[in-house]
Amino acid sequence: DGGITQSPKYLFRKEGQNVTLSCEQNLNHDAMYWYRQDPGQGLRLIYYSQIVNDFQKGDIAEGYSVSREKKESFPLTVTSAQKNPTAFYLCASRAEPNEQYFGPGTRLTVT
Amino acid sequence: AQSVTQLGSHVSVSEGALVLLRCNYSSSVPPYLFWYVQYPNQGLQLLLKYTSAATLVKGINGFEAEFKKSETSFHLTKPSAHMSDAAEYFCAVSVPGYSTLTFGKGTMLLVSP
């Protein structure tokens, strides 16, 4: 089955630690996205990548970093500089025209 | 820049009643429009999309939406609600040539027996 996998489903970290969220797709899509979801705020774009070795900042990139070394993979690192990292994180990839497919999400809790 | 407004953060209906979720968009060029559904602690699933073909779009699970350019609207409807329709629904807009989607803040649909 083609799709997007995100791991782990739940992640707990102490404040001050960096943490990396995994996103893998086997849909052969070029473009991939990371969103943050908070209650009542919809989805906000963190970073996106349209091709391997290239990525662009979204609306709320501060405190996050990404890499795109392989077409299938787009990991997101939440750094200690992110002031309020507790949230639900969603990864997506894009088919044309602009239809996005989403993974199941990772719920990150930082205490 | 594009934007989406979803009217009503929560909508309550009885099982069997009409579902109407409202979405208005702003775009300087003809847009692509999407409706997604999200069940608790899950990712988003595409319900339907408008990409400049027929203005009445049919989607999965009996949902449909009509693109009305004069009203800049793309409201989602379903004739008869089912308990399994209870979820959060997101409207999104993009334009040809741009690679990002802009999402509304979502509408939670509550279905009572």
mmCIF file of C-alpha atoms in Angstrom:
data_model
loop_
_atom_site.group_PDB
_atom_site.id
_atom_site.type_symbol
_atom_site.label_atom_id
_atom_site.label_comp_id
_atom_site.label_asym_id
_atom_site.label_seq_id
_atom_site.Cartn_x
_atom_site.Cartn_y
_atom_site.Cartn_z
ATOM 1 C CA ASP A 1 0.000 0.000 0.000
ATOM 2 C CA GLY A 2 1.271 3.443 -0.893
ATOM 3 C CA GLY A 3 1.179 6.094 1.727
ATOM 4 C CA ILE A 4 2.916 8.249 4.305
ATOM 5 C CA THR A 5 4.246 6.971 7.595
ATOM 6 C CA GLN A 6 5.126 9.055 10.605
ATOM 7 C CA SER A 7 6.833 7.736 13.669
ATOM 8 C CA PRO A 8 6.431 7.609 16.528
ATOM 9 C CA LYS A 9 2.728 8.262 17.135
ATOM 10 C CA TYR A 10 3.419 9.801 20.550
ATOM 11 C CA LEU A 11 6.680 11.412 21.644
ATOM 12 C CA PHE A 12 7.654 12.835 25.011
ATOM 13 C CA ARG A 13 10.698 15.004 25.621
ATOM 14 C CA LYS A 14 12.144 17.214 28.321
ATOM 15 C CA GLU A 15 12.424 20.925 27.718
ATOM 16 C CA GLY A 16 15.775 21.887 26.209
ATOM 17 C CA GLN A 17 16.193 18.708 24.160
ATOM 18 C CA ASN A 18 16.110 18.555 20.380
ATOM 19 C CA VAL A 19 13.816 15.915 18.908
ATOM 20 C CA THR A 20 13.469 14.572 15.349
ATOM 21 C CA LEU A 21 10.159 13.471 13.858
ATOM 22 C CA SER A 22 10.234 10.958 11.046
ATOM 23 C CA CYS A 23 8.239 11.161 7.790
ATOM 24 C CA GLU A 24 8.530 8.626 4.974
ATOM 25 C CA GLN A 25 6.475 8.304 1.772
ATOM 26 C CA ASN A 26 6.352 5.681 -0.969
ATOM 27 C CA LEU A 27 4.042 7.617 -3.280
ATOM 28 C CA ASN A 28 6.918 8.839 -5.457
ATOM 29 C CA HIS A 29 5.884 12.445 -4.815
ATOM 30 C CA ASP A 30 8.452 15.176 -5.259
ATOM 31 C CA ALA A 31 6.989 17.683 -2.781
ATOM 32 C CA MET A 32 6.652 17.143 0.959
ATOM 33 C CA TYR A 33 5.359 19.330 3.775
ATOM 34 C CA TRP A 34 5.377 19.692 7.561
ATOM 35 C CA TYR A 35 2.463 21.263 9.426
ATOM 36 C CA ARG A 36 1.816 22.046 13.045
ATOM 37 C CA GLN A 37 -1.716 21.725 14.413
ATOM 38 C CA ASP A 38 -2.946 23.367 17.612
ATOM 39 C CA PRO A 39 -6.565 23.343 18.816
ATOM 40 C CA GLY A 40 -8.650 26.007 17.065
ATOM 41 C CA GLN A 41 -5.792 27.174 14.843
ATOM 42 C CA GLY A 42 -6.046 24.885 11.856
ATOM 43 C CA LEU A 43 -2.868 23.757 10.145
ATOM 44 C CA ARG A 44 0.155 26.020 9.956
ATOM 45 C CA LEU A 45 2.976 25.336 7.496
ATOM 46 C CA ILE A 46 6.427 24.868 9.023
ATOM 47 C CA TYR A 47 8.625 23.831 6.073
ATOM 48 C CA TYR A 48 8.187 22.332 2.647
ATOM 49 C CA SER A 49 10.415 20.755 0.054
ATOM 50 C CA GLN A 50 9.693 20.561 -3.648
ATOM 51 C CA ILE A 51 12.716 18.487 -4.557
ATOM 52 C CA VAL A 52 15.597 16.603 -2.960
ATOM 53 C CA ASN A 53 18.236 18.837 -1.323
ATOM 54 C CA ASP A 54 15.960 21.876 -1.412
ATOM 55 C CA PHE A 55 13.436 23.235 1.084
ATOM 56 C CA GLN A 56 11.637 26.472 1.939
ATOM 57 C CA LYS A 57 10.428 28.032 5.167
ATOM 58 C CA GLY A 58 6.740 28.165 5.792
ATOM 59 C CA ASP A 59 4.821 30.509 8.054
ATOM 60 C CA ILE A 60 6.227 29.297 11.382
ATOM 61 C CA ALA A 61 9.751 27.962 10.680
ATOM 62 C CA GLU A 62 11.465 29.488 13.714
ATOM 63 C CA GLY A 63 12.776 26.823 16.064
ATOM 64 C CA TYR A 64 12.501 24.036 13.486
ATOM 65 C CA SER A 65 14.885 22.515 10.949
ATOM 66 C CA VAL A 66 14.521 19.971 8.141
ATOM 67 C CA SER A 67 16.573 17.993 5.662
ATOM 68 C CA ARG A 68 15.703 16.310 2.358
ATOM 69 C CA GLU A 69 18.485 13.930 1.408
ATOM 70 C CA LYS A 70 16.186 11.346 -0.158
ATOM 71 C CA LYS A 71 12.947 11.693 -2.110
ATOM 72 C CA GLU A 72 11.171 9.368 0.299
ATOM 73 C CA SER A 73 12.175 11.047 3.551
ATOM 74 C CA PHE A 74 11.624 14.491 5.089
ATOM 75 C CA PRO A 75 12.521 14.523 8.804
ATOM 76 C CA LEU A 76 11.673 17.478 11.028
ATOM 77 C CA THR A 77 13.805 18.507 13.991
ATOM 78 C CA VAL A 78 12.168 20.481 16.762
ATOM 79 C CA THR A 79 14.991 22.388 18.417
ATOM 80 C CA SER A 80 15.283 23.759 21.929
ATOM 81 C CA ALA A 81 14.779 27.222 20.400
ATOM 82 C CA GLN A 82 11.102 26.448 19.689
ATOM 83 C CA LYS A 83 9.317 28.196 22.533
ATOM 84 C CA ASN A 84 6.137 26.135 22.554
ATOM 85 C CA PRO A 85 6.832 22.778 20.891
ATOM 86 C CA THR A 86 3.942 20.750 22.317
ATOM 87 C CA ALA A 87 1.596 20.128 19.380
ATOM 88 C CA PHE A 88 0.341 17.632 16.811
ATOM 89 C CA TYR A 89 2.673 17.456 13.803
ATOM 90 C CA LEU A 90 1.487 16.364 10.372
ATOM 91 C CA CYS A 91 3.551 15.443 7.350
ATOM 92 C CA ALA A 92 2.138 15.488 3.818
ATOM 93 C CA SER A 93 3.194 14.923 0.242
ATOM 94 C CA ARG A 94 1.715 16.413 -2.890
ATOM 95 C CA ALA A 95 0.167 15.021 -6.049
ATOM 96 C CA GLU A 96 -0.967 17.330 -8.852
ATOM 97 C CA PRO A 97 -2.827 19.620 -8.858
ATOM 98 C CA ASN A 98 -1.900 20.576 -5.299
ATOM 99 C CA GLU A 99 -3.694 17.627 -3.713
ATOM 100 C CA GLN A 100 -1.923 16.737 -0.483
ATOM 101 C CA TYR A 101 -1.828 13.331 1.189
ATOM 102 C CA PHE A 102 -1.299 13.275 4.936
ATOM 103 C CA GLY A 103 0.391 10.938 7.348
ATOM 104 C CA PRO A 104 -1.196 9.866 10.654
ATOM 105 C CA GLY A 105 0.636 12.520 12.679
ATOM 106 C CA THR A 106 2.961 12.614 15.682
ATOM 107 C CA ARG A 107 1.808 14.110 18.959
ATOM 108 C CA LEU A 108 4.783 15.728 20.688
ATOM 109 C CA THR A 109 4.635 16.624 24.364
ATOM 110 C CA VAL A 110 7.477 18.616 25.912
ATOM 111 C CA THR A 111 7.577 19.080 29.673
ATOM 112 C CA ALA B 1 -2.259 35.841 -1.050
ATOM 113 C CA GLN B 2 -5.043 33.354 -0.602
ATOM 114 C CA SER B 3 -7.170 32.932 2.503
ATOM 115 C CA VAL B 4 -10.016 30.784 3.751
ATOM 116 C CA THR B 5 -12.708 31.527 6.306
ATOM 117 C CA GLN B 6 -14.775 28.754 7.815
ATOM 118 C CA LEU B 7 -17.887 30.073 9.512
ATOM 119 C CA GLY B 8 -18.549 28.370 12.810
ATOM 120 C CA SER B 9 -15.946 26.507 14.806
ATOM 121 C CA HIS B 10 -18.618 23.999 15.848
ATOM 122 C CA VAL B 11 -21.756 22.806 14.048
ATOM 123 C CA SER B 12 -24.276 20.481 15.689
ATOM 124 C CA VAL B 13 -26.824 18.402 13.788
ATOM 125 C CA SER B 14 -29.096 15.480 14.533
ATOM 126 C CA GLU B 15 -28.581 12.152 12.842
ATOM 127 C CA GLY B 16 -30.449 12.221 9.530
ATOM 128 C CA ALA B 17 -30.418 16.013 9.238
ATOM 129 C CA LEU B 18 -28.779 18.078 6.526
ATOM 130 C CA VAL B 19 -25.111 18.912 7.047
ATOM 131 C CA LEU B 20 -23.927 22.340 5.855
ATOM 132 C CA LEU B 21 -20.383 23.504 6.567
ATOM 133 C CA ARG B 22 -19.475 26.929 5.239
ATOM 134 C CA CYS B 23 -16.275 27.989 3.525
ATOM 135 C CA ASN B 24 -15.479 31.323 1.906
ATOM 136 C CA TYR B 25 -12.231 31.971 0.132
ATOM 137 C CA SER B 26 -10.207 34.894 -1.096
ATOM 138 C CA SER B 27 -8.004 34.586 -4.159
ATOM 139 C CA SER B 28 -6.866 36.970 -6.882
ATOM 140 C CA VAL B 29 -6.839 34.173 -9.471
ATOM 141 C CA PRO B 30 -9.107 31.169 -10.057
ATOM 142 C CA PRO B 31 -8.395 28.848 -7.156
ATOM 143 C CA TYR B 32 -8.224 25.179 -6.415
ATOM 144 C CA LEU B 33 -10.405 24.310 -3.419
ATOM 145 C CA PHE B 34 -10.367 21.282 -1.137
ATOM 146 C CA TRP B 35 -12.282 19.814 1.778
ATOM 147 C CA TYR B 36 -10.505 17.492 4.198
ATOM 148 C CA VAL B 37 -11.832 15.510 7.162
ATOM 149 C CA GLN B 38 -9.903 14.660 10.322
ATOM 150 C CA TYR B 39 -10.918 12.111 12.935
ATOM 151 C CA PRO B 40 -9.421 12.450 16.445
ATOM 152 C CA ASN B 41 -5.663 11.877 16.601
ATOM 153 C CA GLN B 42 -5.461 11.053 12.908
ATOM 154 C CA GLY B 43 -4.192 12.716 9.763
ATOM 155 C CA LEU B 44 -6.345 14.522 7.217
ATOM 156 C CA GLN B 45 -8.228 12.671 4.501
ATOM 157 C CA LEU B 46 -9.321 14.336 1.274
ATOM 158 C CA LEU B 47 -13.128 14.480 0.897
ATOM 159 C CA LEU B 48 -13.339 16.309 -2.415
ATOM 160 C CA LYS B 49 -11.635 18.903 -4.595
ATOM 161 C CA TYR B 50 -12.494 21.598 -7.123
ATOM 162 C CA THR B 51 -9.914 22.215 -9.842
ATOM 163 C CA SER B 52 -11.862 24.315 -12.376
ATOM 164 C CA ALA B 53 -13.929 21.549 -13.916
ATOM 165 C CA ALA B 54 -17.576 21.011 -12.852
ATOM 166 C CA THR B 55 -18.719 23.482 -10.201
ATOM 167 C CA LEU B 56 -20.661 20.817 -8.284
ATOM 168 C CA VAL B 57 -18.165 18.368 -6.895
ATOM 169 C CA LYS B 58 -19.064 15.009 -5.399
ATOM 170 C CA GLY B 59 -16.783 13.413 -2.851
ATOM 171 C CA ILE B 60 -16.535 10.403 -0.630
ATOM 172 C CA ASN B 61 -19.041 9.387 2.067
ATOM 173 C CA GLY B 62 -21.954 11.205 0.352
ATOM 174 C CA PHE B 63 -20.489 14.707 0.671
ATOM 175 C CA GLU B 64 -20.608 17.304 -2.075
ATOM 176 C CA ALA B 65 -19.649 20.960 -2.490
ATOM 177 C CA GLU B 66 -20.529 23.669 -4.959
ATOM 178 C CA PHE B 67 -18.080 26.278 -6.189
ATOM 179 C CA LYS B 68 -19.813 29.663 -6.433
ATOM 180 C CA LYS B 69 -17.508 32.276 -7.872
ATOM 181 C CA SER B 70 -19.940 35.162 -7.373
ATOM 182 C CA GLU B 71 -20.165 34.374 -3.660
ATOM 183 C CA THR B 72 -16.515 33.213 -3.296
ATOM 184 C CA SER B 73 -17.873 30.179 -1.504
ATOM 185 C CA PHE B 74 -17.305 26.433 -1.456
ATOM 186 C CA HIS B 75 -19.760 25.100 1.117
ATOM 187 C CA LEU B 76 -19.786 21.410 2.015
ATOM 188 C CA THR B 77 -23.109 19.559 2.258
ATOM 189 C CA LYS B 78 -24.485 16.116 2.956
ATOM 190 C CA PRO B 79 -28.223 15.391 2.781
ATOM 191 C CA SER B 80 -28.385 13.117 5.821
ATOM 192 C CA ALA B 81 -25.878 13.091 8.675
ATOM 193 C CA HIS B 82 -24.584 9.856 10.129
ATOM 194 C CA MET B 83 -22.983 9.400 13.527
ATOM 195 C CA SER B 84 -19.747 8.428 11.762
ATOM 196 C CA ASP B 85 -19.593 11.920 10.183
ATOM 197 C CA ALA B 86 -18.634 13.447 13.533
ATOM 198 C CA ALA B 87 -15.152 14.843 12.933
ATOM 199 C CA GLU B 88 -13.321 18.067 12.171
ATOM 200 C CA TYR B 89 -13.543 19.433 8.640
ATOM 201 C CA PHE B 90 -11.034 21.728 6.964
ATOM 202 C CA CYS B 91 -11.436 23.834 3.846
ATOM 203 C CA ALA B 92 -8.244 24.707 1.933
ATOM 204 C CA VAL B 93 -7.305 26.869 -1.046
ATOM 205 C CA SER B 94 -4.406 27.014 -3.442
ATOM 206 C CA VAL B 95 -3.775 28.524 -6.852
ATOM 207 C CA PRO B 96 -2.200 27.062 -9.983
ATOM 208 C CA GLY B 97 1.557 27.473 -9.956
ATOM 209 C CA TYR B 98 1.853 27.687 -6.187
ATOM 210 C CA SER B 99 2.870 24.620 -4.231
ATOM 211 C CA THR B 100 1.255 25.367 -0.872
ATOM 212 C CA LEU B 101 -2.242 25.066 0.577
ATOM 213 C CA THR B 102 -3.833 27.598 2.900
ATOM 214 C CA PHE B 103 -6.172 25.998 5.435
ATOM 215 C CA GLY B 104 -9.123 27.363 7.319
ATOM 216 C CA LYS B 105 -9.241 26.963 11.083
ATOM 217 C CA GLY B 106 -11.618 24.024 10.873
ATOM 218 C CA THR B 107 -15.208 23.228 11.825
ATOM 219 C CA MET B 108 -16.004 20.499 14.307
ATOM 220 C CA LEU B 109 -19.160 18.605 13.295
ATOM 221 C CA LEU B 110 -21.103 17.103 16.177
ATOM 222 C CA VAL B 111 -23.836 14.562 15.382
ATOM 223 C CA SER B 112 -26.407 13.672 18.013
ATOM 224 C CA PRO B 113 -28.698 10.630 17.940
#
